[in-house]
Amino acid sequence: MLASNPKLVSMMQSRLGGLIGKSSGYVESLPAPVRKRVAGLKGIQKEHSKLESEFQEEVLALEKKFFAKYSPLYEKRAQIINGLSEPSQAEIEAGEEDDDDDDDEKEDKDTAAEPAAEDANAEAAKGIPEFWLSAMKNSSLAETITDRDEGALKYLTNIRMEYLDRPGFRLIFDFTENEFFTNKSITKTYFYQEESGYGGDFIYDRAEGDKIDWKSGKDLTVKIESKKQRNKSMWPQQVIPNYLHSH
Amino acid sequence: MLASNPKLVSMMQSRLGGLIGKSSGYVESLPAPVRKRVAGLKGIQKEHSKLESEFQEEVLALEKKFFAKYSPLYEKRAQIINGLSEPSQAEIEAGEEDDDDDDDEKEDKDTAAEPAAEDANAEAAKGIPEFWLSAMKNSSLAETITDRDEGALKYLTNIRMEYLDRPGFRLIFDFTENEFFTNKSITKTYFYQEESGYGGDFIYDRAEGDKIDWKSGKDLTVKIESKKQRNKSMWPQQVIPNYLHSH
């Protein structure tokens, strides 16, 4: 849960970092030889922290290794969503098998007669319409998405991630031609500090988003007076970084 | 934060697990060809989950590899704490260097004249008295430790961890001879499920603690009527599992 809010995690880390150095007066109250032993333990703790940083580096390398294994699956997903290819029969069956495990009410639905007109219409539908908008509305992002945002998010064709050469990652949002902006992709880049924190963790630094080239009168970050909005727009919000989940 | 409460994490995981299969009716409302594509994506998601389990297995292997690297440091710590050896000059200096970075008020303390009698007394002190009790009182466990618990926790000489052959780990609490119980060590073992959860995470199953052989009239889990206690005892509590922090 916390991991989905890098800003908060970073704030807590820096507050905890502040506490680590702070003295409660306890150590200072100890006799000199005991104090020396405590200093010795601190020295040993430093060696431990160095190892912990190495561990986090290796976990990151492992994440990157697996990201390369996940990527062909993400590519297949994008192809299916955007109607560029169909899932294989084996993939469909594996997915339907999954459904059978869950519930029993599905049987009815599968065998239920469907309006023929609707089906004919559907054959024409490309891929899975509004997949990403639906995914977002089913996620913790839901309450940050306004009705106006939805108008633009309908055109979202893919969400991709890439690692940076330094600690951090980039989210890439791909769009089809739309009436809101001219960008083909909008990216947001999350930078982490070069120096790892206490326990070897990567510490969130800052995020930078692309400038959005809004078409005239279509800027969704401009407030409309006549309408109450839950949130200005999703763009300035933090998007869940996958990256953090495994840290 | 959440990671320190395996019970809660497990509960949330199983509730989320329940939701994953649940239908909002949305998918069922889609035309048949689109539904087939969604099924295909589910099939692909299964391949993704398999890879995620592999990833978690490799992270665990990495944890074990680093645990072997940390162990000599833990052994040194135990030796110093229990007065079996002294830290090296280099270790002391590395630790004192750390202090210098933090504050400036330390200088005064280091040069302050100390009562000679206290120092002489201290030379005789073995290791770092009550190190683990102090560590616990400086941790999130603090509020679960009653004054009566402290009487026994003073005798704690080491806290160790070991991995199980199956998913899980064991905490080992070593004690010196004391008036409360005859156990030399008290262990608590945390078992995780063999099957990994959604996203490949290990799922907490249950914990088993050793029977404590209390000396007559010394059972700290027996309530004393005349005294209000914050908590019965720390033993039935969950002890922070290091293991979970990196998951």
CSV table of N, CA, C and O in Angstrom, one decimal, chain A residues 32 35-43 46, chain B residues 89-103 106-107 110:
chain,number,residue,atom,x,y,z
A,32,ALA,N,32.5,4.5,29.5
A,32,ALA,CA,33.3,4.6,28.3
A,32,ALA,C,33.6,3.3,27.6
A,32,ALA,O,33.5,3.2,26.4
A,35,ARG,N,30.6,2.2,25.8
A,35,ARG,CA,30.4,3.1,24.6
A,35,ARG,C,31.3,2.7,23.4
A,35,ARG,O,30.9,2.8,22.3
A,36,LYS,N,32.5,2.3,23.7
A,36,LYS,CA,33.4,1.9,22.7
A,36,LYS,C,32.9,0.7,22.0
A,36,LYS,O,33.0,0.5,20.7
A,37,ARG,N,32.3,-0.2,22.7
A,37,ARG,CA,31.7,-1.4,22.1
A,37,ARG,C,30.5,-1.1,21.2
A,37,ARG,O,30.3,-1.6,20.1
A,38,VAL,N,29.7,-0.1,21.7
A,38,VAL,CA,28.6,0.4,20.9
A,38,VAL,C,29.1,1.0,19.6
A,38,VAL,O,28.6,0.7,18.5
A,39,ALA,N,30.2,1.8,19.7
A,39,ALA,CA,30.8,2.4,18.5
A,39,ALA,C,31.2,1.2,17.5
A,39,ALA,O,31.1,1.3,16.3
A,40,GLY,N,31.8,0.2,18.1
A,40,GLY,CA,32.3,-1.0,17.3
A,40,GLY,C,31.1,-1.6,16.6
A,40,GLY,O,31.2,-1.9,15.4
A,41,LEU,N,30.0,-1.7,17.3
A,41,LEU,CA,28.8,-2.3,16.6
A,41,LEU,C,28.3,-1.4,15.5
A,41,LEU,O,27.9,-1.8,14.4
A,42,LYS,N,28.4,-0.1,15.7
A,42,LYS,CA,28.1,0.9,14.6
A,42,LYS,C,29.0,0.7,13.4
A,42,LYS,O,28.5,0.7,12.2
A,43,GLY,N,30.3,0.4,13.6
A,43,GLY,CA,31.2,0.2,12.6
A,43,GLY,C,30.8,-1.1,11.8
A,43,GLY,O,30.8,-1.1,10.6
A,46,LYS,N,27.9,-0.6,9.6
A,46,LYS,CA,28.2,0.0,8.3
A,46,LYS,C,28.6,-1.0,7.2
A,46,LYS,O,28.2,-0.9,6.1
B,89,GLN,N,39.9,-1.9,16.6
B,89,GLN,CA,40.1,-0.5,16.6
B,89,GLN,C,39.4,0.1,15.3
B,89,GLN,O,38.8,1.2,15.4
B,90,ALA,N,39.6,-0.5,14.2
B,90,ALA,CA,39.0,-0.1,12.9
B,90,ALA,C,37.5,0.0,13.0
B,90,ALA,O,36.9,1.0,12.5
B,91,GLU,N,36.9,-1.0,13.6
B,91,GLU,CA,35.4,-1.0,13.8
B,91,GLU,C,35.0,0.1,14.7
B,91,GLU,O,34.0,0.8,14.4
B,92,ILE,N,35.7,0.4,15.8
B,92,ILE,CA,35.4,1.5,16.7
B,92,ILE,C,35.5,2.8,16.0
B,92,ILE,O,34.5,3.6,16.1
B,93,GLU,N,36.6,3.0,15.2
B,93,GLU,CA,36.7,4.2,14.5
B,93,GLU,C,35.7,4.5,13.5
B,93,GLU,O,35.2,5.6,13.3
B,94,ALA,N,35.3,3.4,12.7
B,94,ALA,CA,34.3,3.5,11.7
B,94,ALA,C,33.0,3.9,12.4
B,94,ALA,O,32.2,4.8,11.9
B,95,GLY,N,32.7,3.4,13.6
B,95,GLY,CA,31.5,3.8,14.3
B,95,GLY,C,31.5,5.2,14.8
B,95,GLY,O,30.5,5.9,14.8
B,96,GLU,N,32.7,5.6,15.3
B,96,GLU,CA,32.8,7.0,15.9
B,96,GLU,C,32.7,8.0,14.8
B,96,GLU,O,32.1,9.1,15.0
B,97,GLU,N,33.3,7.7,13.6
B,97,GLU,CA,33.2,8.5,12.5
B,97,GLU,C,31.8,8.9,12.2
B,97,GLU,O,31.4,10.0,11.9
B,98,ASP,N,30.9,7.9,12.3
B,98,ASP,CA,29.5,8.0,12.0
B,98,ASP,C,28.9,9.0,13.0
B,98,ASP,O,28.1,9.9,12.6
B,99,ASP,N,29.3,9.0,14.2
B,99,ASP,CA,28.8,9.9,15.2
B,99,ASP,C,29.1,11.3,14.8
B,99,ASP,O,28.3,12.2,15.0
B,100,ASP,N,30.4,11.5,14.4
B,100,ASP,CA,30.8,12.9,14.0
B,100,ASP,C,30.0,13.5,13.0
B,100,ASP,O,29.7,14.7,13.0
B,101,ASP,N,29.5,12.7,12.0
B,101,ASP,CA,28.7,13.2,11.0
B,101,ASP,C,27.4,13.8,11.5
B,101,ASP,O,26.9,14.8,11.0
B,102,ASP,N,26.9,13.2,12.5
B,102,ASP,CA,25.5,13.5,13.0
B,102,ASP,C,25.4,14.8,13.7
B,102,ASP,O,24.6,15.7,13.2
B,103,ASP,N,26.1,15.0,14.7
B,103,ASP,CA,25.9,16.1,15.7
B,103,ASP,C,27.2,16.8,16.0
B,103,ASP,O,28.2,16.3,15.8
B,106,LYS,N,28.3,16.0,20.5
B,106,LYS,CA,29.0,14.9,21.0
B,106,LYS,C,30.4,15.2,21.5
B,106,LYS,O,30.8,14.6,22.5
B,107,GLU,N,31.0,16.1,20.9
B,107,GLU,CA,32.4,16.5,21.3
B,107,GLU,C,32.4,16.8,22.8
B,107,GLU,O,33.3,16.3,23.5
B,110,ASP,N,32.3,13.5,24.8
B,110,ASP,CA,33.5,12.7,24.8
B,110,ASP,C,34.6,13.3,25.7
B,110,ASP,O,35.3,12.5,26.3
